[in-house]
Amino acid sequence: DVKVTQSSRYLVKRTGEKVFLECVQDMDHENMFWYRQDPGLGLRLIYFSYDVKMKEKGDIPEGYSVSREKKERFSLILESASTNQTSMYLCASSPPGLAGYNEQFFGPGTRLTVL
Amino acid sequence: QKEVEQNSGPLSVPEGAIASLNCTYSDRVSQSFFWYRQYSGKSPELIMSIYSNGDKEDGRFTAQLNKASQYVSLLIRDSQPSDSATYLCAVRGGFSSNTGKLIFGQGTTLQVKP
């Protein structure tokens, strides 16, 4: 079974703090994704990565950055947390398009509250 | 026009009935289609994937794809209260190359009443 883990289930931070959200997958997937999910807005893609050290902006990258130094790990960084970044953050991974059909497998999510 | 559209619901069905969830998409060259189930407070879980026109069955779930009409549906037979959740439709566009990027609908909330 694909296993995607996220470093924290719940996180409380203060405005202005630098926040790191970690995601690790154990299926040797090339592609990894970070989403946020808010009521009424659905899943919104923040950043994704299709290879080590490669990253692309998603639909809402402002206020976020990412790091992918190793294939299994994809980190989301909030440089200076703000209250409007309070949300559920979901990490996902998938095999490459040429080899598979891109099912994305999600981690359990991190519910981040910024005070 | 949204790229992937779903009726937000809630769709309410009695226990034992067939629940029918629908999804339309705008990219004519879309390749792959997925249904995810998401319980409240949990992350999405993949339940069905379909790539060719027609029906694909897995237990009580049937996914139906019609590329000419650009819609994909999910049927849940013998609905149970445990099926109450939000169902997300996801589509891989034809030009996503090998990045694996999917476009998600907003989801349909299903309520199965005992």
mmCIF file with all atom_site columns, C-alpha atoms in Angstrom:
data_model
loop_
_atom_site.group_PDB
_atom_site.id
_atom_site.type_symbol
_atom_site.label_atom_id
_atom_site.label_alt_id
_atom_site.label_comp_id
_atom_site.label_asym_id
_atom_site.label_entity_id
_atom_site.label_seq_id
_atom_site.pdbx_PDB_ins_code
_atom_site.Cartn_x
_atom_site.Cartn_y
_atom_site.Cartn_z
_atom_site.occupancy
_atom_site.B_iso_or_equiv
_atom_site.pdbx_formal_charge
_atom_site.auth_seq_id
_atom_site.auth_comp_id
_atom_site.auth_asym_id
_atom_site.auth_atom_id
_atom_site.pdbx_PDB_model_num
ATOM 1   C CA . ASP A 1 1   ? 0.000   0.000  0.000   1.00 0.00 ? 1   ASP A CA 1
ATOM 2   C CA . VAL A 1 2   ? 1.083   3.533  -0.735  1.00 0.00 ? 2   VAL A CA 1
ATOM 3   C CA . LYS A 1 3   ? 1.922   5.391  2.398   1.00 0.00 ? 3   LYS A CA 1
ATOM 4   C CA . VAL A 1 4   ? 2.030   9.163  2.533   1.00 0.00 ? 4   VAL A CA 1
ATOM 5   C CA . THR A 1 5   ? 2.779   10.654 5.911   1.00 0.00 ? 5   THR A CA 1
ATOM 6   C CA . GLN A 1 6   ? 2.676   14.225 7.129   1.00 0.00 ? 6   GLN A CA 1
ATOM 7   C CA . SER A 1 7   ? 4.684   15.488 10.055  1.00 0.00 ? 7   SER A CA 1
ATOM 8   C CA . SER A 1 8   ? 1.804   16.810 12.138  1.00 0.00 ? 8   SER A CA 1
ATOM 9   C CA . ARG A 1 9   ? -1.977  16.303 12.291  1.00 0.00 ? 9   ARG A CA 1
ATOM 10  C CA . TYR A 1 10  ? -2.569  19.566 14.127  1.00 0.00 ? 10  TYR A CA 1
ATOM 11  C CA . LEU A 1 11  ? -0.365  22.632 14.328  1.00 0.00 ? 11  LEU A CA 1
ATOM 12  C CA . VAL A 1 12  ? -0.866  26.007 16.001  1.00 0.00 ? 12  VAL A CA 1
ATOM 13  C CA . LYS A 1 13  ? 1.460   28.865 15.069  1.00 0.00 ? 13  LYS A CA 1
ATOM 14  C CA . ARG A 1 14  ? 1.592   32.596 15.596  1.00 0.00 ? 14  ARG A CA 1
ATOM 15  C CA . THR A 1 15  ? 1.418   35.284 12.940  1.00 0.00 ? 15  THR A CA 1
ATOM 16  C CA . GLY A 1 16  ? 4.831   35.956 11.434  1.00 0.00 ? 16  GLY A CA 1
ATOM 17  C CA . GLU A 1 17  ? 6.343   32.594 12.325  1.00 0.00 ? 17  GLU A CA 1
ATOM 18  C CA . LYS A 1 18  ? 8.106   30.492 9.711   1.00 0.00 ? 18  LYS A CA 1
ATOM 19  C CA . VAL A 1 19  ? 6.275   27.197 9.372   1.00 0.00 ? 19  VAL A CA 1
ATOM 20  C CA . PHE A 1 20  ? 7.515   23.933 7.875   1.00 0.00 ? 20  PHE A CA 1
ATOM 21  C CA . LEU A 1 21  ? 5.131   21.174 6.816   1.00 0.00 ? 21  LEU A CA 1
ATOM 22  C CA . GLU A 1 22  ? 6.800   17.900 5.913   1.00 0.00 ? 22  GLU A CA 1
ATOM 23  C CA . CYS A 1 23  ? 5.514   15.136 3.683   1.00 0.00 ? 23  CYS A CA 1
ATOM 24  C CA . VAL A 1 24  ? 7.121   11.745 3.060   1.00 0.00 ? 24  VAL A CA 1
ATOM 25  C CA . GLN A 1 25  ? 6.023   8.997  0.668   1.00 0.00 ? 25  GLN A CA 1
ATOM 26  C CA . ASP A 1 26  ? 7.369   5.451  0.508   1.00 0.00 ? 26  ASP A CA 1
ATOM 27  C CA . MET A 1 27  ? 6.362   4.425  -3.041  1.00 0.00 ? 27  MET A CA 1
ATOM 28  C CA . ASP A 1 28  ? 9.198   5.984  -5.006  1.00 0.00 ? 28  ASP A CA 1
ATOM 29  C CA . HIS A 1 29  ? 6.745   8.344  -6.726  1.00 0.00 ? 29  HIS A CA 1
ATOM 30  C CA . GLU A 1 30  ? 8.147   11.068 -8.936  1.00 0.00 ? 30  GLU A CA 1
ATOM 31  C CA . ASN A 1 31  ? 5.262   13.495 -8.452  1.00 0.00 ? 31  ASN A CA 1
ATOM 32  C CA . MET A 1 32  ? 4.322   15.204 -5.202  1.00 0.00 ? 32  MET A CA 1
ATOM 33  C CA . PHE A 1 33  ? 1.757   17.889 -4.487  1.00 0.00 ? 33  PHE A CA 1
ATOM 34  C CA . TRP A 1 34  ? 0.678   20.313 -1.798  1.00 0.00 ? 34  TRP A CA 1
ATOM 35  C CA . TYR A 1 35  ? -2.946  21.426 -1.539  1.00 0.00 ? 35  TYR A CA 1
ATOM 36  C CA . ARG A 1 36  ? -4.967  23.442 0.882   1.00 0.00 ? 36  ARG A CA 1
ATOM 37  C CA . GLN A 1 37  ? -8.627  22.774 1.480   1.00 0.00 ? 37  GLN A CA 1
ATOM 38  C CA . ASP A 1 38  ? -11.091 25.297 2.815   1.00 0.00 ? 38  ASP A CA 1
ATOM 39  C CA . PRO A 1 39  ? -14.890 25.041 3.202   1.00 0.00 ? 39  PRO A CA 1
ATOM 40  C CA . GLY A 1 40  ? -16.630 26.111 0.019   1.00 0.00 ? 40  GLY A CA 1
ATOM 41  C CA . LEU A 1 41  ? -13.376 26.458 -1.930  1.00 0.00 ? 41  LEU A CA 1
ATOM 42  C CA . GLY A 1 42  ? -12.482 22.824 -2.488  1.00 0.00 ? 42  GLY A CA 1
ATOM 43  C CA . LEU A 1 43  ? -8.946  21.570 -3.031  1.00 0.00 ? 43  LEU A CA 1
ATOM 44  C CA . ARG A 1 44  ? -6.548  24.212 -4.283  1.00 0.00 ? 44  ARG A CA 1
ATOM 45  C CA . LEU A 1 45  ? -3.102  23.340 -5.579  1.00 0.00 ? 45  LEU A CA 1
ATOM 46  C CA . ILE A 1 46  ? -0.275  25.339 -4.004  1.00 0.00 ? 46  ILE A CA 1
ATOM 47  C CA . TYR A 1 47  ? 2.847   23.764 -5.527  1.00 0.00 ? 47  TYR A CA 1
ATOM 48  C CA . PHE A 1 48  ? 3.860   20.521 -7.109  1.00 0.00 ? 48  PHE A CA 1
ATOM 49  C CA . SER A 1 49  ? 7.086   18.756 -7.962  1.00 0.00 ? 49  SER A CA 1
ATOM 50  C CA . TYR A 1 50  ? 7.724   16.199 -10.695 1.00 0.00 ? 50  TYR A CA 1
ATOM 51  C CA . ASP A 1 51  ? 11.325  15.423 -9.804  1.00 0.00 ? 51  ASP A CA 1
ATOM 52  C CA . VAL A 1 52  ? 13.958  16.102 -7.180  1.00 0.00 ? 52  VAL A CA 1
ATOM 53  C CA . LYS A 1 53  ? 14.773  19.819 -7.040  1.00 0.00 ? 53  LYS A CA 1
ATOM 54  C CA . MET A 1 54  ? 12.030  20.525 -9.619  1.00 0.00 ? 54  MET A CA 1
ATOM 55  C CA . LYS A 1 55  ? 8.962   22.517 -8.627  1.00 0.00 ? 55  LYS A CA 1
ATOM 56  C CA . GLU A 1 56  ? 6.115   24.308 -10.304 1.00 0.00 ? 56  GLU A CA 1
ATOM 57  C CA . LYS A 1 57  ? 3.627   26.801 -8.993  1.00 0.00 ? 57  LYS A CA 1
ATOM 58  C CA . GLY A 1 58  ? 0.055   25.706 -8.647  1.00 0.00 ? 58  GLY A CA 1
ATOM 59  C CA . ASP A 1 59  ? -2.995  27.925 -8.475  1.00 0.00 ? 59  ASP A CA 1
ATOM 60  C CA . ILE A 1 60  ? -2.251  29.724 -5.191  1.00 0.00 ? 60  ILE A CA 1
ATOM 61  C CA . PRO A 1 61  ? 1.534   29.834 -4.561  1.00 0.00 ? 61  PRO A CA 1
ATOM 62  C CA . GLU A 1 62  ? 1.636   33.295 -2.944  1.00 0.00 ? 62  GLU A CA 1
ATOM 63  C CA . GLY A 1 63  ? 2.995   33.195 0.584   1.00 0.00 ? 63  GLY A CA 1
ATOM 64  C CA . TYR A 1 64  ? 4.386   29.682 0.198   1.00 0.00 ? 64  TYR A CA 1
ATOM 65  C CA . SER A 1 65  ? 7.574   28.029 -0.970  1.00 0.00 ? 65  SER A CA 1
ATOM 66  C CA . VAL A 1 66  ? 8.598   24.381 -1.293  1.00 0.00 ? 66  VAL A CA 1
ATOM 67  C CA . SER A 1 67  ? 11.668  22.218 -1.136  1.00 0.00 ? 67  SER A CA 1
ATOM 68  C CA . ARG A 1 68  ? 12.366  18.799 -2.628  1.00 0.00 ? 68  ARG A CA 1
ATOM 69  C CA . GLU A 1 69  ? 15.888  17.700 -1.862  1.00 0.00 ? 69  GLU A CA 1
ATOM 70  C CA . LYS A 1 70  ? 15.106  13.977 -1.820  1.00 0.00 ? 70  LYS A CA 1
ATOM 71  C CA . LYS A 1 71  ? 12.640  12.026 -3.910  1.00 0.00 ? 71  LYS A CA 1
ATOM 72  C CA . GLU A 1 72  ? 10.573  10.831 -0.968  1.00 0.00 ? 72  GLU A CA 1
ATOM 73  C CA . ARG A 1 73  ? 10.257  14.166 0.824   1.00 0.00 ? 73  ARG A CA 1
ATOM 74  C CA . PHE A 1 74  ? 8.404   17.333 -0.156  1.00 0.00 ? 74  PHE A CA 1
ATOM 75  C CA . SER A 1 75  ? 8.282   20.267 2.238   1.00 0.00 ? 75  SER A CA 1
ATOM 76  C CA . LEU A 1 76  ? 5.910   23.225 2.267   1.00 0.00 ? 76  LEU A CA 1
ATOM 77  C CA . ILE A 1 77  ? 7.195   26.419 3.857   1.00 0.00 ? 77  ILE A CA 1
ATOM 78  C CA . LEU A 1 78  ? 5.160   29.360 5.041   1.00 0.00 ? 78  LEU A CA 1
ATOM 79  C CA . GLU A 1 79  ? 7.783   32.098 5.170   1.00 0.00 ? 79  GLU A CA 1
ATOM 80  C CA . SER A 1 80  ? 5.745   34.375 7.458   1.00 0.00 ? 80  SER A CA 1
ATOM 81  C CA . ALA A 1 81  ? 2.501   32.784 8.569   1.00 0.00 ? 81  ALA A CA 1
ATOM 82  C CA . SER A 1 82  ? -0.658  34.849 8.400   1.00 0.00 ? 82  SER A CA 1
ATOM 83  C CA . THR A 1 83  ? -4.146  34.196 9.737   1.00 0.00 ? 83  THR A CA 1
ATOM 84  C CA . ASN A 1 84  ? -5.515  33.676 6.214   1.00 0.00 ? 84  ASN A CA 1
ATOM 85  C CA . GLN A 1 85  ? -3.254  30.649 5.925   1.00 0.00 ? 85  GLN A CA 1
ATOM 86  C CA . THR A 1 86  ? -5.273  28.833 8.565   1.00 0.00 ? 86  THR A CA 1
ATOM 87  C CA . SER A 1 87  ? -6.427  25.769 6.673   1.00 0.00 ? 87  SER A CA 1
ATOM 88  C CA . MET A 1 88  ? -6.200  22.016 6.151   1.00 0.00 ? 88  MET A CA 1
ATOM 89  C CA . TYR A 1 89  ? -3.020  21.200 4.213   1.00 0.00 ? 89  TYR A CA 1
ATOM 90  C CA . LEU A 1 90  ? -2.908  18.009 2.207   1.00 0.00 ? 90  LEU A CA 1
ATOM 91  C CA . CYS A 1 91  ? 0.085   16.356 0.608   1.00 0.00 ? 91  CYS A CA 1
ATOM 92  C CA . ALA A 1 92  ? -0.259  13.832 -2.214  1.00 0.00 ? 92  ALA A CA 1
ATOM 93  C CA . SER A 1 93  ? 2.013   11.744 -4.421  1.00 0.00 ? 93  SER A CA 1
ATOM 94  C CA . SER A 1 94  ? 1.569   9.952  -7.740  1.00 0.00 ? 94  SER A CA 1
ATOM 95  C CA . PRO A 1 95  ? 3.580   7.921  -10.237 1.00 0.00 ? 95  PRO A CA 1
ATOM 96  C CA . PRO A 1 96  ? 4.754   9.614  -13.456 1.00 0.00 ? 96  PRO A CA 1
ATOM 97  C CA . GLY A 1 97  ? 2.232   10.056 -16.261 1.00 0.00 ? 97  GLY A CA 1
ATOM 98  C CA . LEU A 1 98  ? 4.072   7.940  -18.778 1.00 0.00 ? 98  LEU A CA 1
ATOM 99  C CA . ALA A 1 99  ? 4.262   4.962  -16.448 1.00 0.00 ? 99  ALA A CA 1
ATOM 100 C CA . GLY A 1 100 ? 0.882   5.083  -14.848 1.00 0.00 ? 100 GLY A CA 1
ATOM 101 C CA . TYR A 1 101 ? -2.408  6.840  -14.763 1.00 0.00 ? 101 TYR A CA 1
ATOM 102 C CA . ASN A 1 102 ? -1.633  9.418  -12.127 1.00 0.00 ? 102 ASN A CA 1
ATOM 103 C CA . GLU A 1 103 ? -3.726  8.284  -9.212  1.00 0.00 ? 103 GLU A CA 1
ATOM 104 C CA . GLN A 1 104 ? -2.865  10.651 -6.424  1.00 0.00 ? 104 GLN A CA 1
ATOM 105 C CA . PHE A 1 105 ? -2.549  9.253  -2.915  1.00 0.00 ? 105 PHE A CA 1
ATOM 106 C CA . PHE A 1 106 ? -3.093  11.623 -0.043  1.00 0.00 ? 106 PHE A CA 1
ATOM 107 C CA . GLY A 1 107 ? -1.537  11.934 3.361   1.00 0.00 ? 107 GLY A CA 1
ATOM 108 C CA . PRO A 1 108 ? -3.730  12.385 6.457   1.00 0.00 ? 108 PRO A CA 1
ATOM 109 C CA . GLY A 1 109 ? -3.526  16.163 6.340   1.00 0.00 ? 109 GLY A CA 1
ATOM 110 C CA . THR A 1 110 ? -2.271  18.864 8.684   1.00 0.00 ? 110 THR A CA 1
ATOM 111 C CA . ARG A 1 111 ? -4.782  21.232 10.189  1.00 0.00 ? 111 ARG A CA 1
ATOM 112 C CA . LEU A 1 112 ? -2.876  24.472 10.680  1.00 0.00 ? 112 LEU A CA 1
ATOM 113 C CA . THR A 1 113 ? -4.191  27.300 12.825  1.00 0.00 ? 113 THR A CA 1
ATOM 114 C CA . VAL A 1 114 ? -2.409  30.646 12.711  1.00 0.00 ? 114 VAL A CA 1
ATOM 115 C CA . LEU A 1 115 ? -3.234  32.930 15.628  1.00 0.00 ? 115 LEU A CA 1
ATOM 116 C CA . GLN B 2 1   ? -16.816 27.668 -16.839 1.00 0.00 ? 1   GLN B CA 1
ATOM 117 C CA . LYS B 2 2   ? -15.146 25.510 -14.230 1.00 0.00 ? 2   LYS B CA 1
ATOM 118 C CA . GLU B 2 3   ? -12.883 22.804 -15.596 1.00 0.00 ? 3   GLU B CA 1
ATOM 119 C CA . VAL B 2 4   ? -14.517 20.065 -13.514 1.00 0.00 ? 4   VAL B CA 1
ATOM 120 C CA . GLU B 2 5   ? -18.056 20.582 -12.275 1.00 0.00 ? 5   GLU B CA 1
ATOM 121 C CA . GLN B 2 6   ? -20.066 18.716 -9.697  1.00 0.00 ? 6   GLN B CA 1
ATOM 122 C CA . ASN B 2 7   ? -23.339 19.459 -7.992  1.00 0.00 ? 7   ASN B CA 1
ATOM 123 C CA . SER B 2 8   ? -22.424 20.331 -4.401  1.00 0.00 ? 8   SER B CA 1
ATOM 124 C CA . GLY B 2 9   ? -25.565 18.682 -2.999  1.00 0.00 ? 9   GLY B CA 1
ATOM 125 C CA . PRO B 2 10  ? -26.329 17.489 -0.485  1.00 0.00 ? 10  PRO B CA 1
ATOM 126 C CA . LEU B 2 11  ? -27.654 14.439 -2.272  1.00 0.00 ? 11  LEU B CA 1
ATOM 127 C CA . SER B 2 12  ? -29.865 12.547 0.115   1.00 0.00 ? 12  SER B CA 1
ATOM 128 C CA . VAL B 2 13  ? -30.825 8.901  -0.496  1.00 0.00 ? 13  VAL B CA 1
ATOM 129 C CA . PRO B 2 14  ? -32.435 6.264  1.722   1.00 0.00 ? 14  PRO B CA 1
ATOM 130 C CA . GLU B 2 15  ? -30.419 3.303  2.902   1.00 0.00 ? 15  GLU B CA 1
ATOM 131 C CA . GLY B 2 16  ? -30.377 0.536  0.294   1.00 0.00 ? 16  GLY B CA 1
ATOM 132 C CA . ALA B 2 17  ? -31.035 2.867  -2.650  1.00 0.00 ? 17  ALA B CA 1
ATOM 133 C CA . ILE B 2 18  ? -28.722 3.661  -5.566  1.00 0.00 ? 18  ILE B CA 1
ATOM 134 C CA . ALA B 2 19  ? -26.819 6.932  -5.252  1.00 0.00 ? 19  ALA B CA 1
ATOM 135 C CA . SER B 2 20  ? -25.842 8.587  -8.527  1.00 0.00 ? 20  SER B CA 1
ATOM 136 C CA . LEU B 2 21  ? -23.092 11.198 -8.544  1.00 0.00 ? 21  LEU B CA 1
ATOM 137 C CA . ASN B 2 22  ? -22.239 13.152 -11.679 1.00 0.00 ? 22  ASN B CA 1
ATOM 138 C CA . CYS B 2 23  ? -19.289 15.136 -12.942 1.00 0.00 ? 23  CYS B CA 1
ATOM 139 C CA . THR B 2 24  ? -18.665 17.060 -16.169 1.00 0.00 ? 24  THR B CA 1
ATOM 140 C CA . TYR B 2 25  ? -15.338 18.297 -17.475 1.00 0.00 ? 25  TYR B CA 1
ATOM 141 C CA . SER B 2 26  ? -14.327 20.848 -20.086 1.00 0.00 ? 26  SER B CA 1
ATOM 142 C CA . ASP B 2 27  ? -11.016 19.518 -21.488 1.00 0.00 ? 27  ASP B CA 1
ATOM 143 C CA . ARG B 2 28  ? -11.917 17.294 -24.441 1.00 0.00 ? 28  ARG B CA 1
ATOM 144 C CA . VAL B 2 29  ? -8.557  15.515 -24.417 1.00 0.00 ? 29  VAL B CA 1
ATOM 145 C CA . SER B 2 30  ? -8.708  14.471 -20.767 1.00 0.00 ? 30  SER B CA 1
ATOM 146 C CA . GLN B 2 31  ? -7.137  11.069 -20.251 1.00 0.00 ? 31  GLN B CA 1
ATOM 147 C CA . SER B 2 32  ? -7.865  9.731  -16.792 1.00 0.00 ? 32  SER B CA 1
ATOM 148 C CA . PHE B 2 33  ? -10.726 10.099 -14.344 1.00 0.00 ? 33  PHE B CA 1
ATOM 149 C CA . PHE B 2 34  ? -10.902 9.430  -10.630 1.00 0.00 ? 34  PHE B CA 1
ATOM 150 C CA . TRP B 2 35  ? -13.404 9.361  -7.796  1.00 0.00 ? 35  TRP B CA 1
ATOM 151 C CA . TYR B 2 36  ? -12.295 10.117 -4.262  1.00 0.00 ? 36  TYR B CA 1
ATOM 152 C CA . ARG B 2 37  ? -14.305 9.754  -1.060  1.00 0.00 ? 37  ARG B CA 1
ATOM 153 C CA . GLN B 2 38  ? -13.650 12.198 1.752   1.00 0.00 ? 38  GLN B CA 1
ATOM 154 C CA . TYR B 2 39  ? -15.126 11.819 5.218   1.00 0.00 ? 39  TYR B CA 1
ATOM 155 C CA . SER B 2 40  ? -15.479 14.952 7.306   1.00 0.00 ? 40  SER B CA 1
ATOM 156 C CA . GLY B 2 41  ? -12.133 15.961 8.781   1.00 0.00 ? 41  GLY B CA 1
ATOM 157 C CA . LYS B 2 42  ? -10.237 13.293 6.846   1.00 0.00 ? 42  LYS B CA 1
ATOM 158 C CA . SER B 2 43  ? -8.171  13.295 3.661   1.00 0.00 ? 43  SER B CA 1
ATOM 159 C CA . PRO B 2 44  ? -9.459  12.115 0.253   1.00 0.00 ? 44  PRO B CA 1
ATOM 160 C CA . GLU B 2 45  ? -9.307  8.392  -0.415  1.00 0.00 ? 45  GLU B CA 1
ATOM 161 C CA . LEU B 2 46  ? -9.191  7.014  -3.961  1.00 0.00 ? 46  LEU B CA 1
ATOM 162 C CA . ILE B 2 47  ? -12.114 4.659  -4.615  1.00 0.00 ? 47  ILE B CA 1
ATOM 163 C CA . MET B 2 48  ? -12.352 4.370  -8.410  1.00 0.00 ? 48  MET B CA 1
ATOM 164 C CA . SER B 2 49  ? -10.351 5.185  -11.507 1.00 0.00 ? 49  SER B CA 1
ATOM 165 C CA . ILE B 2 50  ? -11.528 4.892  -15.118 1.00 0.00 ? 50  ILE B CA 1
ATOM 166 C CA . TYR B 2 51  ? -9.728  5.506  -18.395 1.00 0.00 ? 51  TYR B CA 1
ATOM 167 C CA . SER B 2 52  ? -11.949 4.106  -21.172 1.00 0.00 ? 52  SER B CA 1
ATOM 168 C CA . ASN B 2 53  ? -15.510 4.772  -22.235 1.00 0.00 ? 53  ASN B CA 1
ATOM 169 C CA . GLY B 2 54  ? -18.072 2.533  -20.592 1.00 0.00 ? 54  GLY B CA 1
ATOM 170 C CA . ASP B 2 55  ? -18.580 1.117  -17.145 1.00 0.00 ? 55  ASP B CA 1
ATOM 171 C CA . LYS B 2 56  ? -16.148 -0.113 -14.545 1.00 0.00 ? 56  LYS B CA 1
ATOM 172 C CA . GLU B 2 57  ? -17.450 -2.003 -11.550 1.00 0.00 ? 57  GLU B CA 1
ATOM 173 C CA . ASP B 2 58  ? -15.825 -2.594 -8.167  1.00 0.00 ? 58  ASP B CA 1
ATOM 174 C CA . GLY B 2 59  ? -18.061 -4.081 -5.529  1.00 0.00 ? 59  GLY B CA 1
ATOM 175 C CA . ARG B 2 60  ? -20.968 -1.722 -4.889  1.00 0.00 ? 60  ARG B CA 1
ATOM 176 C CA . PHE B 2 61  ? -19.329 1.041  -6.936  1.00 0.00 ? 61  PHE B CA 1
ATOM 177 C CA . THR B 2 62  ? -19.656 1.574  -10.690 1.00 0.00 ? 62  THR B CA 1
ATOM 178 C CA . ALA B 2 63  ? -17.874 4.343  -12.552 1.00 0.00 ? 63  ALA B CA 1
ATOM 179 C CA . GLN B 2 64  ? -19.260 5.361  -15.946 1.00 0.00 ? 64  GLN B CA 1
ATOM 180 C CA . LEU B 2 65  ? -17.349 7.387  -18.528 1.00 0.00 ? 65  LEU B CA 1
ATOM 181 C CA . ASN B 2 66  ? -18.687 9.060  -21.656 1.00 0.00 ? 66  ASN B CA 1
ATOM 182 C CA . LYS B 2 67  ? -15.909 11.023 -23.353 1.00 0.00 ? 67  LYS B CA 1
ATOM 183 C CA . ALA B 2 68  ? -18.129 12.241 -26.207 1.00 0.00 ? 68  ALA B CA 1
ATOM 184 C CA . SER B 2 69  ? -20.449 13.931 -23.712 1.00 0.00 ? 69  SER B CA 1
ATOM 185 C CA . GLN B 2 70  ? -17.594 14.784 -21.341 1.00 0.00 ? 70  GLN B CA 1
ATOM 186 C CA . TYR B 2 71  ? -19.102 13.342 -18.214 1.00 0.00 ? 71  TYR B CA 1
ATOM 187 C CA . VAL B 2 72  ? -18.183 10.759 -15.665 1.00 0.00 ? 72  VAL B CA 1
ATOM 188 C CA . SER B 2 73  ? -20.479 9.357  -13.004 1.00 0.00 ? 73  SER B CA 1
ATOM 189 C CA . LEU B 2 74  ? -20.295 7.188  -9.915  1.00 0.00 ? 74  LEU B CA 1
ATOM 190 C CA . LEU B 2 75  ? -23.077 4.854  -8.906  1.00 0.00 ? 75  LEU B CA 1
ATOM 191 C CA . ILE B 2 76  ? -23.229 3.426  -5.411  1.00 0.00 ? 76  ILE B CA 1
ATOM 192 C CA . ARG B 2 77  ? -25.574 0.470  -5.094  1.00 0.00 ? 77  ARG B CA 1
ATOM 193 C CA . ASP B 2 78  ? -27.171 -0.583 -1.819  1.00 0.00 ? 78  ASP B CA 1
ATOM 194 C CA . SER B 2 79  ? -26.127 2.696  -0.206  1.00 0.00 ? 79  SER B CA 1
ATOM 195 C CA . GLN B 2 80  ? -25.168 2.488  3.454   1.00 0.00 ? 80  GLN B CA 1
ATOM 196 C CA . PRO B 2 81  ? -24.998 5.227  6.119   1.00 0.00 ? 81  PRO B CA 1
ATOM 197 C CA . SER B 2 82  ? -21.220 4.665  6.086   1.00 0.00 ? 82  SER B CA 1
ATOM 198 C CA . ASP B 2 83  ? -21.208 5.938  2.479   1.00 0.00 ? 83  ASP B CA 1
ATOM 199 C CA . SER B 2 84  ? -22.178 9.392  3.754   1.00 0.00 ? 84  SER B CA 1
ATOM 200 C CA . ALA B 2 85  ? -19.247 11.566 2.710   1.00 0.00 ? 85  ALA B CA 1
ATOM 201 C CA . THR B 2 86  ? -18.138 14.083 0.126   1.00 0.00 ? 86  THR B CA 1
ATOM 202 C CA . TYR B 2 87  ? -17.216 12.577 -3.244  1.00 0.00 ? 87  TYR B CA 1
ATOM 203 C CA . LEU B 2 88  ? -14.600 14.366 -5.328  1.00 0.00 ? 88  LEU B CA 1
ATOM 204 C CA . CYS B 2 89  ? -14.275 13.927 -9.071  1.00 0.00 ? 89  CYS B CA 1
ATOM 205 C CA . ALA B 2 90  ? -10.751 14.427 -10.477 1.00 0.00 ? 90  ALA B CA 1
ATOM 206 C CA . VAL B 2 91  ? -9.577  14.607 -14.071 1.00 0.00 ? 91  VAL B CA 1
ATOM 207 C CA . ARG B 2 92  ? -6.137  14.421 -15.637 1.00 0.00 ? 92  ARG B CA 1
ATOM 208 C CA . GLY B 2 93  ? -6.024  16.739 -18.621 1.00 0.00 ? 93  GLY B CA 1
ATOM 209 C CA . GLY B 2 94  ? -4.512  15.662 -21.893 1.00 0.00 ? 94  GLY B CA 1
ATOM 210 C CA . PHE B 2 95  ? -1.715  18.193 -21.660 1.00 0.00 ? 95  PHE B CA 1
ATOM 211 C CA . SER B 2 96  ? -0.573  17.403 -18.129 1.00 0.00 ? 96  SER B CA 1
ATOM 212 C CA . SER B 2 97  ? 2.340   15.408 -19.608 1.00 0.00 ? 97  SER B CA 1
ATOM 213 C CA . ASN B 2 98  ? 4.059   13.478 -16.854 1.00 0.00 ? 98  ASN B CA 1
ATOM 214 C CA . THR B 2 99  ? 3.502   15.891 -13.984 1.00 0.00 ? 99  THR B CA 1
ATOM 215 C CA . GLY B 2 100 ? 0.487   13.978 -12.751 1.00 0.00 ? 100 GLY B CA 1
ATOM 216 C CA . LYS B 2 101 ? -1.488  17.133 -12.136 1.00 0.00 ? 101 LYS B CA 1
ATOM 217 C CA . LEU B 2 102 ? -5.204  16.527 -11.577 1.00 0.00 ? 102 LEU B CA 1
ATOM 218 C CA . ILE B 2 103 ? -8.092  18.959 -11.692 1.00 0.00 ? 103 ILE B CA 1
ATOM 219 C CA . PHE B 2 104 ? -10.568 18.409 -8.838  1.00 0.00 ? 104 PHE B CA 1
ATOM 220 C CA . GLY B 2 105 ? -14.236 19.259 -8.692  1.00 0.00 ? 105 GLY B CA 1
ATOM 221 C CA . GLN B 2 106 ? -15.700 20.917 -5.611  1.00 0.00 ? 106 GLN B CA 1
ATOM 222 C CA . GLY B 2 107 ? -17.270 17.665 -4.484  1.00 0.00 ? 107 GLY B CA 1
ATOM 223 C CA . THR B 2 108 ? -20.780 16.336 -3.909  1.00 0.00 ? 108 THR B CA 1
ATOM 224 C CA . THR B 2 109 ? -21.953 15.665 -0.372  1.00 0.00 ? 109 THR B CA 1
ATOM 225 C CA . LEU B 2 110 ? -23.889 12.414 -0.073  1.00 0.00 ? 110 LEU B CA 1
ATOM 226 C CA . GLN B 2 111 ? -26.178 11.695 2.865   1.00 0.00 ? 111 GLN B CA 1
ATOM 227 C CA . VAL B 2 112 ? -27.533 8.169  3.263   1.00 0.00 ? 112 VAL B CA 1
ATOM 228 C CA . LYS B 2 113 ? -30.449 8.123  5.680   1.00 0.00 ? 113 LYS B CA 1
ATOM 229 C CA . PRO B 2 114 ? -31.164 4.951  7.699   1.00 0.00 ? 114 PRO B CA 1
#
